Coordinates of N, CA and C in Angstrom, one line a residue:
M1 N -111.1 154.4 -29.1 CA -111.9 153.5 -29.9 C -112.0 152.0 -29.6
K2 N -113.7 151.0 -30.2 CA -113.8 150.4 -30.4 C -113.2 149.4 -31.3
Y3 N -112.0 147.9 -31.2 CA -111.7 147.3 -31.9 C -113.1 146.2 -32.8
K4 N -113.1 145.8 -33.2 CA -113.7 144.4 -33.9 C -113.6 143.1 -32.7
Q5 N -115.0 143.0 -31.9 CA -114.2 141.6 -31.1 C -113.9 140.8 -31.5
R6 N -113.8 140.2 -32.2 CA -114.5 138.8 -32.7 C -112.6 138.9 -33.7
N7 N -112.2 139.4 -34.1 CA -110.8 139.9 -34.7 C -109.8 140.3 -33.8
M8 N -110.0 139.8 -32.5 CA -109.0 140.6 -31.2 C -108.8 139.4 -30.6
S9 N -107.1 139.3 -31.4 CA -107.1 137.9 -29.8 C -107.0 138.0 -27.6
M10 N -107.6 137.0 -28.0 CA -108.2 136.7 -26.2 C -107.5 137.0 -25.1
G11 N -105.7 137.8 -25.6 CA -105.5 138.2 -24.6 C -104.7 139.6 -24.5
L12 N -105.6 140.4 -25.4 CA -105.8 141.9 -25.5 C -107.2 142.1 -25.4
R13 N -108.2 141.4 -25.5 CA -109.5 141.9 -24.6 C -109.6 141.8 -24.0
P14 N -109.2 141.5 -23.1 CA -109.7 141.7 -21.6 C -109.1 142.9 -21.0
L15 N -107.2 143.1 -21.5 CA -106.8 144.4 -21.0 C -107.7 145.5 -21.2
T16 N -107.7 145.0 -23.0 CA -109.4 146.7 -22.9 C -110.1 146.8 -22.2
L17 N -111.1 145.5 -22.2 CA -112.4 145.7 -21.6 C -111.4 146.9 -19.8
L18 N -111.1 146.3 -19.5 CA -110.7 147.4 -18.3 C -110.0 148.3 -18.0
I19 N -109.0 148.5 -19.6 CA -108.7 149.7 -19.7 C -110.2 150.7 -19.9
R20 N -111.2 150.8 -21.1 CA -111.6 151.4 -21.3 C -113.3 151.6 -20.2
N21 N -113.5 149.8 -19.2 CA -113.6 150.7 -17.5 C -113.2 151.3 -16.9
L22 N -111.6 151.7 -16.9 CA -111.5 152.6 -15.3 C -111.9 153.9 -16.9
L23 N -112.1 153.8 -18.2 CA -111.5 155.3 -18.1 C -113.8 156.3 -18.0
L24 N -114.3 155.1 -18.0 CA -116.0 154.7 -18.2 C -116.3 155.3 -17.3
Q25 N -115.5 154.6 -15.7 CA -115.6 155.6 -14.2 C -114.9 157.0 -14.2
R26 N -113.8 157.3 -14.5 CA -113.1 158.5 -14.4 C -114.4 159.6 -15.3
G27 N -115.0 159.4 -15.9 CA -115.2 159.6 -17.4 C -115.0 160.0 -18.2
T28 N -113.6 160.1 -18.7 CA -112.7 160.3 -19.5 C -113.7 159.9 -21.3
I29 N -114.4 158.6 -20.8 CA -115.4 158.6 -22.6 C -116.2 158.4 -22.2
R30 N -117.5 158.5 -22.7 CA -118.8 159.4 -22.7 C -119.8 157.1 -23.0
R31 N -119.9 157.5 -21.5 CA -121.3 156.4 -22.7 C -121.8 155.8 -23.9
M32 N -121.8 155.1 -24.3 CA -122.9 154.8 -25.4 C -124.4 155.1 -25.2
T33 N -125.0 156.1 -25.2 CA -126.2 156.4 -25.3 C -127.2 157.4 -26.6
S34 N -128.2 157.9 -26.0 CA -128.3 158.3 -27.2 C -127.4 160.4 -27.8
E35 N -126.8 159.8 -27.7 CA -125.9 161.4 -27.0 C -124.9 160.6 -28.7
I36 N -124.7 159.1 -28.5 CA -123.5 158.3 -29.3 C -123.3 160.0 -31.0
D37 N -121.2 159.9 -30.9 CA -121.6 160.6 -31.9 C -121.0 160.2 -33.4
K38 N -122.0 160.2 -34.1 CA -122.8 159.5 -35.6 C -121.9 159.4 -36.4
E39 N -121.2 160.8 -36.2 CA -119.4 160.5 -37.6 C -118.8 160.1 -36.6
E40 N -118.7 159.9 -35.8 CA -117.5 158.4 -34.8 C -118.5 156.9 -35.9
L41 N -119.6 156.9 -35.1 CA -119.9 155.9 -35.5 C -120.2 154.8 -36.9
K42 N -120.1 156.3 -37.4 CA -120.0 155.5 -38.9 C -118.5 155.6 -39.2
K43 N -118.1 156.2 -39.3 CA -116.1 155.4 -39.2 C -115.9 154.6 -38.9
R44 N -116.6 153.9 -38.5 CA -116.1 152.0 -36.9 C -117.1 151.7 -36.8
L45 N -118.4 151.9 -38.1 CA -119.3 150.4 -38.7 C -119.0 150.4 -39.8
T46 N -119.3 148.8 -40.5 CA -119.6 148.9 -41.5 C -120.4 149.8 -42.5
P47 N -120.1 149.7 -43.4 CA -122.1 150.5 -44.4 C -123.0 149.9 -44.0
L48 N -123.4 148.4 -43.5 CA -124.6 147.2 -43.0 C -124.7 147.5 -42.0
Q49 N -123.5 147.6 -41.0 CA -123.5 147.9 -39.8 C -124.5 148.8 -39.6
W50 N -124.3 150.0 -40.3 CA -125.2 151.6 -39.4 C -127.0 151.4 -40.9
H51 N -126.4 150.4 -41.6 CA -127.7 150.7 -42.2 C -128.7 149.9 -40.7
V52 N -128.1 148.3 -41.0 CA -129.3 148.0 -39.7 C -129.5 149.0 -38.4
T53 N -128.5 149.0 -37.9 CA -128.2 149.3 -36.2 C -128.9 150.9 -36.5
Q54 N -128.6 152.0 -37.2 CA -129.8 153.3 -37.3 C -130.1 154.0 -38.0
E55 N -130.6 152.7 -39.6 CA -131.5 152.9 -40.4 C -132.7 151.9 -40.1
K56 N -132.5 151.3 -39.0 CA -133.7 149.8 -39.4 C -133.6 149.4 -40.7
G57 N -132.5 149.1 -40.5 CA -132.7 147.8 -41.7 C -132.3 146.3 -41.7
T58 N -132.5 146.1 -43.0 CA -132.2 144.5 -42.0 C -131.3 143.6 -43.4
E59 N -130.7 142.6 -43.1 CA -129.4 143.0 -43.9 C -130.3 141.3 -44.3
R60 N -129.5 141.2 -46.7 CA -130.3 140.1 -46.6 C -130.0 138.6 -46.1
P61 N -131.2 138.0 -46.0 CA -131.3 136.7 -45.3 C -130.4 135.5 -46.4
F62 N -129.7 135.2 -45.0 CA -129.2 133.5 -45.2 C -127.2 134.6 -45.5
S63 N -127.4 135.4 -45.4 CA -126.3 136.3 -45.7 C -125.4 137.0 -44.5
G64 N -125.8 137.5 -43.5 CA -124.9 137.4 -42.1 C -124.2 136.2 -41.3
C65 N -123.2 136.9 -40.9 CA -122.5 135.8 -40.5 C -122.7 134.8 -39.0
Y66 N -124.2 135.5 -38.6 CA -124.0 134.2 -38.1 C -125.0 133.6 -37.7
N67 N -126.0 133.2 -38.9 CA -126.6 132.1 -39.2 C -127.1 130.9 -38.5
K68 N -125.9 130.9 -39.2 CA -125.6 129.4 -39.5 C -124.3 129.1 -38.3
F69 N -124.3 129.5 -37.4 CA -122.6 130.0 -36.3 C -122.5 128.5 -34.9
Y70 N -122.7 128.6 -34.3 CA -122.9 127.7 -33.1 C -122.4 127.4 -32.2
E71 N -120.7 128.3 -32.0 CA -120.4 128.2 -30.9 C -120.7 128.8 -29.4
R72 N -120.4 127.7 -29.0 CA -121.2 128.2 -27.5 C -120.3 129.9 -26.8
G73 N -121.4 130.9 -26.7 CA -120.8 132.0 -26.0 C -121.8 133.1 -26.3
T74 N -121.5 134.6 -26.2 CA -122.6 135.5 -25.8 C -122.3 136.3 -26.5
Y75 N -124.2 137.1 -27.2 CA -123.5 138.1 -28.3 C -123.8 139.3 -27.5
T76 N -123.2 139.9 -28.5 CA -123.7 141.3 -28.0 C -123.9 142.7 -28.5
C77 N -124.7 143.8 -28.3 CA -124.2 145.2 -29.4 C -123.3 145.0 -29.7
I78 N -123.5 145.3 -31.5 CA -122.3 145.6 -31.6 C -122.2 147.2 -31.4
I79 N -122.9 147.6 -31.2 CA -122.8 149.2 -31.6 C -122.2 149.7 -29.2
C80 N -123.0 148.8 -28.9 CA -122.4 149.5 -26.9 C -121.8 148.6 -26.1
D81 N -122.2 146.9 -26.9 CA -121.5 145.9 -26.4 C -122.3 145.3 -25.0
Q82 N -122.7 146.1 -24.9 CA -124.2 145.0 -23.8 C -124.6 144.1 -24.4
E83 N -125.1 142.8 -23.8 CA -124.4 141.2 -23.5 C -126.4 141.8 -23.4
L84 N -126.8 140.5 -25.0 CA -128.0 140.6 -25.0 C -128.5 138.9 -25.0
F85 N -128.1 138.0 -26.2 CA -128.0 137.3 -26.1 C -126.7 135.8 -25.8
S86 N -127.9 134.7 -25.4 CA -126.4 133.1 -25.1 C -126.6 132.3 -26.7
S87 N -125.9 131.6 -26.5 CA -126.0 130.7 -27.4 C -126.4 129.5 -26.8
D88 N -126.6 129.0 -25.9 CA -127.8 128.4 -25.5 C -129.2 128.8 -26.1
T89 N -129.4 129.9 -26.4 CA -131.6 129.7 -26.7 C -131.0 130.0 -28.4
K90 N -130.0 130.8 -28.9 CA -129.5 130.5 -30.2 C -130.4 128.7 -31.0
Y91 N -130.6 129.3 -31.9 CA -131.5 128.0 -33.0 C -131.4 128.1 -34.6
D92 N -131.6 127.0 -35.2 CA -131.9 127.3 -36.6 C -133.6 127.0 -37.1
S93 N -134.0 128.6 -37.5 CA -135.4 128.3 -37.1 C -135.7 128.7 -38.6
G94 N -134.2 128.5 -39.8 CA -134.9 128.6 -41.5 C -135.2 129.4 -42.2
C95 N -134.8 130.8 -41.3 CA -135.9 132.0 -41.4 C -134.1 132.6 -42.2
G96 N -133.0 132.6 -42.2 CA -132.0 133.3 -43.0 C -131.8 134.4 -41.9
W97 N -131.8 134.2 -40.7 CA -131.3 135.3 -40.1 C -130.6 134.4 -38.1
P98 N -130.1 134.5 -37.8 CA -129.5 134.6 -36.2 C -131.2 133.8 -35.4
A99 N -131.0 133.3 -34.6 CA -133.0 133.4 -34.2 C -132.7 132.6 -33.0
F100 N -133.2 133.5 -32.0 CA -133.0 132.7 -30.1 C -134.6 132.9 -29.8
N101 N -134.6 131.9 -28.5 CA -136.0 131.6 -28.3 C -136.4 132.8 -27.1
E102 N -135.0 133.9 -26.6 CA -134.9 134.2 -24.8 C -133.7 134.9 -25.4
V103 N -134.3 136.3 -24.3 CA -133.1 137.3 -23.7 C -132.4 136.5 -22.9
L104 N -130.6 137.2 -23.2 CA -130.8 136.7 -20.9 C -131.8 137.6 -20.4
D105 N -132.1 139.3 -20.4 CA -132.5 139.9 -19.1 C -133.6 140.5 -19.9
Q106 N -134.7 140.1 -20.2 CA -136.1 141.2 -20.8 C -135.8 142.8 -21.3
G107 N -135.3 143.2 -19.7 CA -134.3 145.0 -18.8 C -133.2 145.0 -20.6
R108 N -132.7 144.4 -21.0 CA -131.5 144.8 -22.4 C -131.7 145.0 -24.0
V109 N -133.6 144.3 -23.8 CA -133.6 145.5 -25.3 C -134.9 145.9 -24.7
K110 N -135.8 146.6 -26.5 CA -136.9 147.5 -26.1 C -138.2 146.8 -27.3
L111 N -139.2 147.0 -26.8 CA -140.0 145.8 -27.9 C -140.9 146.6 -28.7
T112 N -141.1 147.1 -29.4 CA -142.1 148.4 -29.6 C -142.8 147.9 -31.2
K113 N -144.1 148.4 -31.0 CA -144.6 147.6 -32.7 C -144.4 148.6 -33.5
D114 N -144.2 147.9 -34.9 CA -143.5 148.0 -35.9 C -144.5 148.3 -37.3
T115 N -145.5 148.5 -37.2 CA -146.1 149.2 -39.3 C -145.5 149.3 -40.0
S116 N -143.9 149.4 -40.3 CA -143.3 150.2 -41.4 C -143.8 149.0 -43.2
N117 N -143.6 148.6 -42.2 CA -144.2 147.4 -43.3 C -145.6 147.7 -44.6
F118 N -146.5 148.1 -44.2 CA -147.8 148.7 -44.1 C -147.7 150.3 -45.0
G119 N -146.3 151.1 -45.3 CA -146.4 151.8 -45.8 C -146.9 153.1 -45.1
G120 N -147.8 153.3 -44.6 CA -148.7 154.3 -44.1 C -149.5 153.6 -44.8
N121 N -150.3 152.6 -45.1 CA -151.2 152.1 -46.0 C -152.4 151.5 -44.7
L122 N -152.9 152.5 -44.4 CA -154.3 151.8 -43.5 C -155.1 150.9 -43.7
L123 N -155.7 150.8 -44.9 CA -156.6 150.0 -45.6 C -155.8 148.3 -45.0
L124 N -154.9 148.7 -45.3 CA -153.8 147.2 -45.0 C -153.3 146.9 -44.0
L125 N -153.6 147.5 -43.2 CA -152.8 147.5 -42.0 C -154.0 147.4 -41.2
I126 N -155.1 148.0 -41.6 CA -156.2 147.6 -41.2 C -157.3 146.3 -41.3
A127 N -156.3 145.6 -42.6 CA -157.3 144.3 -43.1 C -156.5 142.9 -42.4
N128 N -155.0 143.7 -42.5 CA -154.2 142.8 -41.5 C -153.4 142.6 -40.7
P129 N -154.6 142.8 -39.6 CA -153.5 142.7 -38.0 C -152.8 142.7 -37.5
D130 N -152.8 140.9 -38.0 CA -151.6 139.7 -38.0 C -150.6 140.3 -38.1
M131 N -150.5 140.7 -39.2 CA -148.9 141.2 -39.6 C -147.9 142.0 -39.4
V132 N -148.7 143.3 -38.0 CA -147.5 143.8 -37.8 C -146.1 143.7 -36.4
R133 N -145.4 143.5 -37.0 CA -144.4 143.1 -36.5 C -144.1 144.1 -34.6
T134 N -142.5 143.0 -34.5 CA -142.5 143.8 -32.9 C -140.7 143.7 -33.4
E135 N -140.6 145.2 -33.5 CA -139.6 145.9 -33.6 C -138.0 145.8 -31.9
V136 N -137.4 145.3 -32.5 CA -136.8 144.6 -30.9 C -135.6 145.7 -31.5
T137 N -135.4 146.6 -29.9 CA -133.5 147.2 -30.3 C -133.1 146.9 -28.6
C138 N -132.2 147.8 -28.5 CA -130.4 147.7 -27.6 C -131.1 148.6 -26.7
S139 N -131.9 147.9 -25.1 CA -131.9 148.7 -24.5 C -130.6 150.5 -23.5
K140 N -129.9 149.9 -24.3 CA -128.8 150.8 -23.4 C -129.0 151.5 -25.1
C141 N -128.3 151.5 -26.2 CA -127.9 152.5 -26.9 C -129.2 153.0 -28.2
G142 N -130.1 152.2 -28.1 CA -131.9 152.5 -28.3 C -131.0 151.9 -30.2
S143 N -129.6 150.6 -31.0 CA -129.7 150.8 -32.3 C -130.7 149.8 -32.8
H144 N -131.8 148.9 -33.6 CA -131.8 149.0 -33.9 C -131.5 147.2 -34.1
L145 N -132.1 146.0 -33.6 CA -131.7 144.2 -33.7 C -132.0 143.4 -34.5
G146 N -133.5 143.4 -35.1 CA -133.6 143.1 -35.4 C -135.7 143.5 -34.6
H147 N -136.4 141.8 -35.5 CA -138.5 141.9 -35.2 C -138.2 140.6 -33.8
V148 N -139.1 140.7 -32.7 CA -139.5 139.2 -32.5 C -141.0 138.9 -33.0
F149 N -141.1 137.0 -32.8 CA -142.2 136.8 -33.6 C -142.7 135.6 -32.1
N150 N -143.7 135.3 -32.1 CA -144.2 134.3 -31.6 C -144.7 133.4 -32.0
D151 N -143.9 132.4 -33.1 CA -143.2 131.2 -33.7 C -142.2 130.8 -33.4
G152 N -141.9 130.6 -32.8 CA -141.0 130.5 -32.0 C -140.5 128.9 -31.2
P153 N -140.2 128.4 -31.1 CA -140.4 126.8 -30.2 C -140.5 126.8 -28.7
K154 N -141.4 126.0 -28.1 CA -142.0 125.8 -26.7 C -140.0 126.1 -26.1
P155 N -140.4 126.5 -24.7 CA -140.9 127.2 -23.6 C -141.4 128.4 -24.7
T156 N -140.6 128.8 -24.7 CA -141.7 130.8 -24.9 C -142.1 131.3 -26.5
R157 N -142.2 130.9 -27.0 CA -142.9 130.5 -28.7 C -142.0 131.8 -29.2
K158 N -141.2 132.2 -28.8 CA -140.7 133.2 -29.9 C -139.9 133.3 -30.5
R159 N -139.2 133.9 -31.3 CA -138.2 134.5 -32.7 C -137.8 135.0 -32.3
F160 N -136.8 135.6 -31.3 CA -135.5 136.7 -31.4 C -135.0 136.7 -32.9
C161 N -135.5 137.0 -34.8 CA -134.9 136.4 -35.3 C -134.0 139.0 -35.4
I162 N -132.6 138.7 -35.5 CA -131.5 139.3 -35.4 C -130.6 139.0 -36.1
N163 N -130.6 140.9 -36.3 CA -129.3 140.4 -38.2 C -128.1 140.6 -37.6
S164 N -127.6 139.6 -38.2 CA -125.9 139.8 -38.1 C -125.7 140.7 -38.4
A165 N -125.5 141.8 -38.3 CA -124.9 143.0 -38.7 C -125.1 143.8 -37.0
S166 N -125.5 143.2 -36.3 CA -126.2 144.1 -35.5 C -125.7 143.8 -33.9
I167 N -124.5 142.9 -34.2 CA -124.1 141.8 -33.2 C -123.3 141.6 -32.9
S168 N -122.0 141.1 -32.1 CA -120.6 140.9 -31.9 C -120.9 139.9 -30.9
F169 N -119.6 139.0 -31.4 CA -120.3 137.6 -30.9 C -118.4 137.0 -29.7
H170 N -118.9 136.9 -28.7 CA -118.1 136.3 -27.4 C -118.4 135.1 -27.2
S171 N -116.8 134.0 -27.6 CA -116.6 132.8 -27.3 C -116.8 133.2 -25.8
A172 N -117.2 131.5 -25.0 CA -117.4 131.1 -23.8 C -116.1 130.6 -23.5
G173 N -116.1 131.5 -22.2 CA -114.4 131.2 -21.1 C -114.0 132.8 -21.1
E174 N -114.6 133.5 -22.4 CA -113.5 134.7 -22.8 C -113.9 135.9 -21.5
E175 N -113.4 136.2 -20.9 CA -113.3 137.2 -20.2 C -114.6 138.2 -19.6
K176 N -116.1 138.1 -19.1 CA -116.7 139.3 -19.6 C -116.3 141.0 -18.8
K177 N -117.1 141.8 -19.0 CA -116.8 143.1 -18.5 C -117.8 142.9 -17.5
T178 N -117.3 143.1 -16.4 CA -118.2 143.5 -15.8 C -119.1 145.0 -15.7
P179 N -121.3 144.3 -15.9 CA -122.1 145.8 -15.7 C -122.0 146.9 -15.6
S180 N -121.6 148.3 -15.9 CA -121.3 149.3 -16.0 C -123.3 150.6 -15.3

């Protein structure tokens, strides 16, 4: 069972990760993939986390716990704990969601064109091609994280607009798990 990372004491987290990694190596627990046990996941997540990550929802602007949060550390996927963003690339874009101008590694996210805001109206899509968004999902488990836009600060000009409900935060200095 995965515990809420931000509420776990610093002393238990390394031990929990060690046990989890040993169980993964032995095959006792299954890796998070597209074969995630949806019922178990639904019990573990809040209704908002489920809506955002599994139904491609969006939390209300300025409501997420990481919007005005600036501690040093790493942000991970709430579902599979893959490291995604560093606090070094986080900035206040004023959009109401946590914004990052870079991913830790491009292979950790999948970018897909998203035309869902047109509701299938092809004329609206043709008339407004610049309104096509790019969805950001976790490359490891496929969870919806948010969207990326090309209106961020230099040098990348990227604004990864990420829902707080889709990520966890790990403070700097906290022992990180080894990549599996």
